[in-house]
Short mmCIF file of C-alpha atoms in Angstrom, two decimals:
data_model
loop_
_atom_site.label_atom_id
_atom_site.label_comp_id
_atom_site.label_asym_id
_atom_site.label_seq_id
_atom_site.Cartn_x
_atom_site.Cartn_y
_atom_site.Cartn_z
CA MET A 291 12.51 9.95 -20.45
CA PRO A 292 9.33 7.93 -20.52
CA ARG A 293 7.05 8.05 -23.30
CA PRO A 294 3.31 7.67 -22.81
CA GLN A 295 2.17 4.52 -24.53
CA PRO A 296 -1.51 3.52 -25.50
CA LEU A 297 -2.46 0.05 -23.70
CA SER A 298 -2.73 -2.63 -26.18
CA PRO A 299 -6.10 -2.97 -27.32
CA ALA A 300 -6.84 -6.13 -25.52
CA LEU A 301 -5.89 -8.14 -22.55
CA HIS A 302 -7.15 -10.57 -20.34
CA LEU A 303 -5.08 -12.00 -17.87
CA SER A 304 -6.32 -14.43 -14.81
CA LEU A 305 -3.19 -15.94 -12.82
CA SER A 306 -3.19 -17.64 -9.61
CA THR A 307 -0.14 -18.97 -7.79
CA GLU A 308 -2.13 -22.06 -6.57
CA THR A 309 -1.70 -23.40 -10.09
CA SER A 310 1.88 -23.29 -10.30
CA PRO A 311 4.42 -25.55 -8.67
CA PRO A 312 5.99 -23.62 -5.78
CA THR A 313 9.19 -23.67 -7.50
CA ASP A 314 7.76 -21.73 -10.21
CA ARG A 315 5.44 -19.35 -8.38
CA MET A 316 7.59 -16.19 -8.27
CA THR A 317 8.68 -16.59 -11.91
CA SER A 318 5.25 -17.11 -13.36
CA TRP A 319 3.88 -14.12 -11.07
CA LYS A 320 6.74 -11.39 -12.04
CA GLN A 321 5.84 -12.37 -15.56
CA ALA A 322 2.18 -11.91 -15.05
CA LEU A 323 2.74 -8.35 -13.59
CA SER A 324 5.24 -7.54 -16.59
CA ARG A 325 2.63 -8.45 -18.86
CA ALA A 326 -0.30 -6.74 -16.81
CA PHE A 327 1.46 -3.60 -15.75
CA VAL A 328 5.05 -2.79 -15.58
CA SER A 329 8.42 -4.27 -14.69
CA LEU A 330 8.69 -4.70 -10.93
CA GLU A 331 11.14 -6.30 -8.61
CA VAL A 332 9.18 -8.64 -6.56
CA LEU A 333 10.14 -10.08 -2.82
CA VAL A 334 8.77 -12.27 -0.43
CA ASP A 335 9.83 -14.28 2.56
CA ASP A 336 8.83 -17.55 1.73
CA PRO A 337 7.99 -18.01 -1.97
CA GLY A 338 7.15 -21.60 -2.03
CA ALA A 339 4.26 -20.75 0.49
CA TRP A 340 3.18 -17.84 -0.95
CA ARG A 341 0.06 -17.29 -2.67
CA ALA A 342 -1.33 -14.72 -4.98
CA SER A 343 -3.70 -14.07 -7.93
CA VAL A 344 -4.38 -11.06 -10.39
CA TYR A 345 -7.06 -10.67 -12.71
CA ALA A 346 -6.90 -7.84 -15.07
CA ASP A 347 -8.89 -6.65 -18.31
CA ARG A 348 -7.59 -3.88 -20.74
CA ILE A 349 -10.69 -1.90 -21.87
CA GLY A 350 -10.33 1.04 -24.04
CA PRO A 351 -7.78 3.55 -22.23
CA LEU A 352 -8.04 1.73 -19.02
CA GLN A 353 -6.51 -1.41 -17.68
CA ILE A 354 -8.69 -2.78 -14.37
CA ALA A 355 -7.24 -5.31 -12.11
CA THR A 356 -8.10 -7.27 -9.04
CA GLU A 357 -4.73 -8.23 -7.03
CA GLU A 358 -4.72 -10.34 -3.74
CA SER A 359 -1.75 -11.70 -2.14
CA ASP A 360 -0.24 -12.76 0.82
CA PRO A 361 2.70 -10.06 2.16
CA VAL A 362 4.92 -8.93 -0.57
CA LYS A 363 7.17 -6.10 -1.49
CA PHE A 364 6.63 -4.29 -4.98
CA MET A 365 9.96 -2.26 -6.34
CA ARG A 366 9.98 -0.10 -9.21
CA THR A 367 13.56 0.65 -9.48
CA PRO A 368 15.52 2.71 -12.00
CA GLU A 369 16.40 -0.26 -13.77
CA GLU A 370 13.17 -1.61 -14.14
CA ILE A 371 11.83 1.88 -15.52
CA ALA A 372 14.69 1.94 -18.36
CA SER A 373 13.89 -1.80 -19.31
CA ASP A 374 10.30 -1.01 -20.49
CA ASN A 375 10.24 2.89 -20.67
CA GLN A 376 6.64 3.13 -19.82
CA ALA A 377 4.65 6.27 -18.73
CA TYR A 378 1.43 5.07 -16.82
CA ILE A 379 -0.04 6.33 -14.00
CA PHE A 380 -1.95 3.71 -11.33
CA ALA A 381 -4.65 4.50 -8.84
CA ARG A 382 -4.97 1.68 -6.05
CA LEU A 383 -7.92 1.67 -4.28
CA GLN A 384 -7.58 -0.31 -1.34
CA LEU A 385 -10.39 -3.14 -0.84
CA HIS A 386 -9.04 -5.19 2.31
CA GLY A 387 -5.72 -5.17 4.35
CA THR A 388 -3.39 -2.16 4.31
CA VAL A 389 -0.68 -1.17 2.09
CA ALA A 390 2.26 1.29 2.42
CA LEU A 391 3.13 3.19 -0.67
CA PHE A 392 6.55 5.01 -1.26
CA GLN A 393 7.17 7.55 -3.76
CA ASP A 394 8.39 10.92 -4.24
CA GLY A 395 9.91 11.28 -1.06
CA ARG A 396 6.45 10.70 0.86
CA SER A 397 4.85 7.54 2.60
CA THR A 398 1.27 6.82 2.77
CA GLU A 399 -0.83 3.89 4.62
CA LEU A 400 -3.76 3.03 2.38
CA ARG A 401 -6.32 1.60 4.57
CA PRO A 402 -9.47 0.02 2.97
CA GLY A 403 -11.71 2.54 1.15
CA LEU A 404 -8.76 4.75 0.53
CA LEU A 405 -6.76 5.52 -2.80
CA ALA A 406 -3.77 6.64 -4.18
CA PHE A 407 -1.82 7.46 -7.39
CA TYR A 408 1.48 6.53 -8.13
CA ASP A 409 3.64 7.19 -11.40
CA ALA A 410 5.41 4.19 -13.49
CA GLY A 411 7.75 6.90 -14.58
CA ARG A 412 9.59 7.14 -11.27
CA PRO A 413 10.59 4.81 -8.78
CA PHE A 414 7.93 3.55 -5.97
CA LYS A 415 7.70 0.87 -3.70
CA LEU A 416 4.73 -1.14 -2.19
CA VAL A 417 5.01 -3.01 1.09
CA MET A 418 2.16 -5.17 2.10
CA SER A 419 2.66 -6.58 5.54
CA GLU A 420 -0.47 -8.60 5.70
CA ARG A 421 -2.84 -10.32 3.19
CA TYR A 422 -4.62 -7.64 1.08
CA ARG A 423 -6.97 -7.17 -1.73
CA SER A 424 -6.66 -4.26 -4.41
CA CYS A 425 -8.12 -2.88 -7.55
CA VAL A 426 -5.72 -1.35 -9.65
CA LEU A 427 -6.29 1.08 -12.36
CA MET A 428 -3.78 1.87 -14.88
CA MET A 429 -3.74 4.56 -17.72
CA PRO A 430 -1.43 6.58 -19.75
CA ARG A 431 -0.36 9.64 -17.71
CA GLN A 432 -1.41 12.00 -20.41
CA LEU A 433 -5.36 11.23 -19.30
CA LEU A 434 -4.66 12.54 -15.70
CA ARG A 435 -4.52 16.17 -17.22
CA LEU A 436 -2.03 17.28 -14.59
CA ASP A 437 1.60 18.32 -15.36
CA ASP A 438 4.30 16.91 -14.06
CA THR A 439 5.02 19.20 -10.77
CA GLN A 440 1.10 18.51 -10.07
CA VAL A 441 1.73 14.71 -10.60
CA ARG A 442 4.58 15.04 -8.25
CA GLN A 443 2.53 16.71 -5.57
CA LEU A 444 0.00 14.55 -5.97
CA THR A 445 1.73 10.78 -5.62
CA ALA A 446 1.64 8.77 -2.43
CA THR A 447 -1.11 10.74 -0.51
CA PRO A 448 -4.28 9.22 0.31
CA VAL A 449 -7.35 10.21 -1.43
CA GLY A 450 -10.73 9.86 0.75
CA ASP A 451 -9.24 10.79 4.10
CA ALA A 452 -10.43 14.30 4.06
CA PRO A 453 -14.32 14.20 5.21
CA GLY A 454 -16.43 16.29 3.40
CA GLY A 455 -14.05 16.51 0.47
CA PRO A 456 -14.99 15.86 -2.88
CA ALA A 457 -13.39 12.04 -2.55
CA ALA A 458 -16.06 11.34 -0.29
CA LEU A 459 -18.81 11.62 -2.78
CA LEU A 460 -16.82 10.41 -6.06
CA LEU A 461 -14.85 7.33 -4.57
CA PRO A 462 -18.28 5.43 -3.72
CA LEU A 463 -19.04 6.13 -7.37
CA LEU A 464 -15.66 4.91 -8.75
CA SER A 465 -16.08 1.71 -7.00
CA GLY A 466 -19.56 1.23 -7.97
CA LEU A 467 -18.43 1.95 -11.83
CA VAL A 468 -15.39 -0.41 -11.54
CA ALA A 469 -17.84 -3.46 -10.08
CA GLU A 470 -20.38 -2.71 -13.02
CA VAL A 471 -17.71 -3.41 -15.84
CA PRO A 472 -17.56 -7.00 -15.99
CA ALA A 473 -21.23 -7.16 -16.43
CA THR A 474 -21.51 -4.39 -19.28
CA ALA A 475 -22.25 -5.40 -22.44
CA PRO A 476 -19.08 -5.24 -24.55
CA PRO A 477 -20.23 -2.17 -26.87
CA LEU A 478 -20.65 -0.22 -23.94
CA ARG A 479 -17.39 -1.36 -21.91
CA GLU A 480 -14.86 1.33 -23.56
CA LYS A 481 -17.39 3.96 -22.84
CA LEU A 482 -17.67 3.33 -19.35
CA ALA A 483 -14.12 2.65 -19.34
CA ARG A 484 -13.37 6.54 -20.30
CA THR A 485 -15.82 7.39 -17.72
CA ILE A 486 -13.80 6.02 -15.01
CA ALA A 487 -10.68 7.45 -16.62
CA ASP A 488 -12.55 10.80 -16.65
CA LEU A 489 -13.60 10.34 -13.00
CA LEU A 490 -9.81 9.50 -11.88
CA ALA A 491 -8.77 12.65 -13.70
CA THR A 492 -11.56 14.58 -11.45
CA LEU A 493 -10.41 12.73 -8.14
CA ALA A 494 -7.11 13.78 -8.93
CA ALA A 495 -7.61 17.51 -9.51
CA GLY A 496 -10.15 17.94 -6.78
CA HIS A 497 -7.60 16.17 -4.30
CA LEU A 498 -4.79 18.72 -5.31
CA THR A 499 -7.17 21.57 -4.16
CA THR A 500 -8.75 20.36 -1.49
CA PRO A 501 -8.75 22.29 1.79
CA GLY A 502 -5.81 21.13 4.09
CA PHE A 503 -3.65 19.17 1.13
CA SER A 504 -0.32 20.16 1.59
CA PRO A 505 1.58 20.33 -1.93
CA ALA A 506 4.77 19.34 -0.64
CA GLY A 507 6.44 18.57 -4.09
CA ALA A 508 9.31 16.28 -3.67
CA GLY A 509 9.61 16.66 0.21
CA PRO A 510 7.99 15.00 3.16
CA THR A 511 5.40 16.76 5.04
CA LEU A 512 6.36 17.41 8.79
CA LEU A 513 4.03 14.74 10.03
CA ASP A 514 5.91 12.40 7.67
CA GLN A 515 8.99 13.21 9.11
CA VAL A 516 7.70 12.55 12.48
CA LYS A 517 6.17 9.25 11.68
CA ALA A 518 9.44 8.59 9.85
CA SER A 519 11.39 9.13 13.52
CA VAL A 520 9.10 6.85 15.00
CA GLU A 521 9.76 3.90 12.62
CA ARG A 522 13.62 4.43 13.24
CA ARG A 523 12.89 4.43 17.11
CA LEU A 524 10.09 1.99 17.27
CA GLY A 525 12.09 -0.42 19.74
CA GLU A 526 13.09 2.58 22.08
CA PRO A 527 11.11 2.03 25.31
CA GLU A 528 11.44 5.49 25.87
CA LEU A 529 10.25 6.97 22.90
CA SER A 530 7.68 9.60 24.02
CA PRO A 531 5.43 12.51 22.84
CA ARG A 532 7.89 15.11 24.25
CA LEU A 533 11.09 13.34 22.48
CA LEU A 534 9.37 13.53 19.08
CA ALA A 535 8.23 16.99 19.49
CA ASP A 536 11.73 18.07 20.71
CA GLU A 537 13.60 16.02 18.06
CA HIS A 538 11.36 18.31 15.48
CA ASN A 539 11.57 21.69 17.24
CA ILE A 540 7.65 21.65 17.65
CA SER A 541 5.44 22.49 20.66
CA LEU A 542 4.03 19.29 22.37
CA ARG A 543 0.54 21.00 21.33
CA TYR A 544 1.48 21.04 17.89
CA LEU A 545 2.20 17.37 17.70
CA HIS A 546 -0.74 16.25 19.08
CA LYS A 547 -2.53 18.39 16.76
CA LEU A 548 -1.14 16.77 13.89
CA PHE A 549 -2.14 13.59 14.75
CA HIS A 550 -5.49 14.63 15.83
CA GLU A 551 -6.11 15.74 12.43
CA GLN A 552 -5.46 12.02 11.32
CA GLY A 553 -7.93 10.82 13.71
CA THR A 554 -5.48 9.48 16.48
CA THR A 555 -3.31 10.21 18.68
CA VAL A 556 0.49 9.68 18.90
CA GLY A 557 0.53 7.21 21.76
CA ARG A 558 -2.02 5.13 19.90
CA TRP A 559 -0.33 5.30 16.67
CA VAL A 560 2.99 4.31 18.02
CA ARG A 561 1.61 1.22 19.88
CA GLN A 562 -0.46 0.25 16.68
CA ARG A 563 2.93 0.39 14.81
CA ARG A 564 4.61 -1.77 17.33
CA LEU A 565 1.94 -4.18 17.41
CA GLU A 566 1.95 -4.54 13.66
CA ALA A 567 5.89 -5.23 13.98
CA CYS A 568 5.52 -7.70 16.46
CA LYS A 569 2.60 -9.32 14.73
CA GLU A 570 4.60 -9.63 11.59
CA GLU A 571 7.56 -11.02 13.23
CA LEU A 572 5.76 -13.61 15.00
CA ALA A 573 4.14 -14.78 11.71
CA ARG A 574 7.07 -14.93 9.98
CA HIS A 575 7.69 -18.69 8.81
CA ASP A 576 11.62 -19.12 8.49
CA GLY A 577 12.01 -21.86 10.98
CA THR A 578 13.08 -19.50 13.76
CA ASP A 579 11.23 -20.14 17.27
CA ARG A 580 10.73 -16.60 18.40
CA VAL A 581 9.98 -15.77 22.17
CA ILE A 582 7.22 -13.53 22.83
CA GLY A 583 9.19 -11.59 25.45
CA THR A 584 11.93 -11.01 23.24
CA VAL A 585 9.78 -9.81 20.28
CA ALA A 586 8.21 -7.56 22.57
CA ALA A 587 10.88 -5.92 23.97
CA ARG A 588 12.58 -5.66 20.50
CA TRP A 589 9.95 -3.50 19.49
CA GLY A 590 9.63 -1.19 22.48
CA PHE A 591 7.36 -2.95 25.21
CA SER A 592 9.08 -3.11 28.43
CA SER A 593 6.45 -5.44 30.06
CA PRO A 594 5.61 -8.62 28.55
CA ALA A 595 2.30 -8.72 30.42
CA HIS A 596 1.10 -5.28 29.22
CA PHE A 597 2.26 -6.51 25.60
CA SER A 598 -0.06 -9.73 25.75
CA HIS A 599 -2.76 -7.42 27.20
CA VAL A 600 -2.71 -5.01 24.61
CA PHE A 601 -2.17 -7.89 21.63
CA ARG A 602 -4.90 -9.20 22.69
CA SER A 603 -7.29 -6.23 23.11
CA ALA A 604 -6.02 -5.39 19.70
CA TYR A 605 -6.60 -8.63 17.69
CA GLY A 606 -8.86 -10.75 20.10
CA MET A 607 -6.06 -13.47 20.56
CA SER A 608 -2.91 -13.81 22.54
CA PRO A 609 0.64 -13.32 21.00
CA GLY A 610 1.06 -16.92 21.37
CA GLU A 611 -2.26 -18.05 20.00
CA TRP A 612 -1.56 -15.61 16.97
CA ARG A 613 1.98 -17.27 16.60
CA SER A 614 0.51 -20.97 16.40
CA ALA A 615 -2.34 -19.94 14.26
CA ALA A 616 0.22 -18.33 11.52
CA ALA A 617 2.38 -21.19 11.82
CA GLY A 618 -0.48 -23.71 11.26
CA ALA A 619 -1.77 -21.57 8.21
CA ALA A 620 2.04 -21.73 6.89
CA ARG A 621 2.27 -25.69 7.23
CA SER A 622 -1.10 -25.77 5.45
CA ARG A 623 -0.03 -23.89 2.57
CA SER A 624 3.10 -25.78 2.13
CA ALA A 625 0.94 -29.22 2.45
CA HIS A 626 -0.88 -27.71 -0.59
#
């Protein structure tokens, strides 16, 4: 069983992969993450061209880090958990780009302005499909003041997506306090860190009691299950709301209600996920010359012309322009 460990009294870490030779970047980054956070498995498509930085300070009961990186995957496996036996809670506040978080049978997409908790004592996965920046707060698990059942209900659920909930008031306050830490005189920093830890505990408790929150334990919600079906069938052109409703034994009206509560529609969400998959594949730098029409068809777009139109509407450039820009950026990074 992981043991709650106090954070070491002082740590200041500043690392950019730009200062390491391309062949050493992944090793130095994994060592930095292990020192700043916990042991993690790190996966990237092109380690030599990949760029990342992390700045972390340990103050009192809290560690505050700013993390910025090209696309990457982090995994906390049972092997990593056994290797360091640490029991920390993470709160990730998304600043730029999107991050997909998976833990306890759930998944959530963090957009800028949202926060989510995850527990280092159990496996989790973070998938960043685009360049991103996050504020990562880490503290001993007991400071969250929740029992194990509550923590399992809390993880991988977005805090801040319920209009009018307590997070709408508290998240801006949290962001402001975190931003103040570097400019605060040393004697007051620990008090400020404890205030931030208390605010995180308040956010967690408030989120569990927010109307509409579904404490689904370790199981996925119905919306999670529908989205998982979409991910599995994203390349099928015939994928439709009716097909999804029938697959999950719900009415078409109720399916639309689930997505309406998230501020979107079924069709818009499916289209966005297809566009993101195409965008990621077209930007992949592995020496493969990807034909745009083939990529579009692979992810469910039956018409290349329609794909080009919706891609330009979403990203302000054609698929070909995006592919060329991504290839140029990759060559530029390799040259440096």
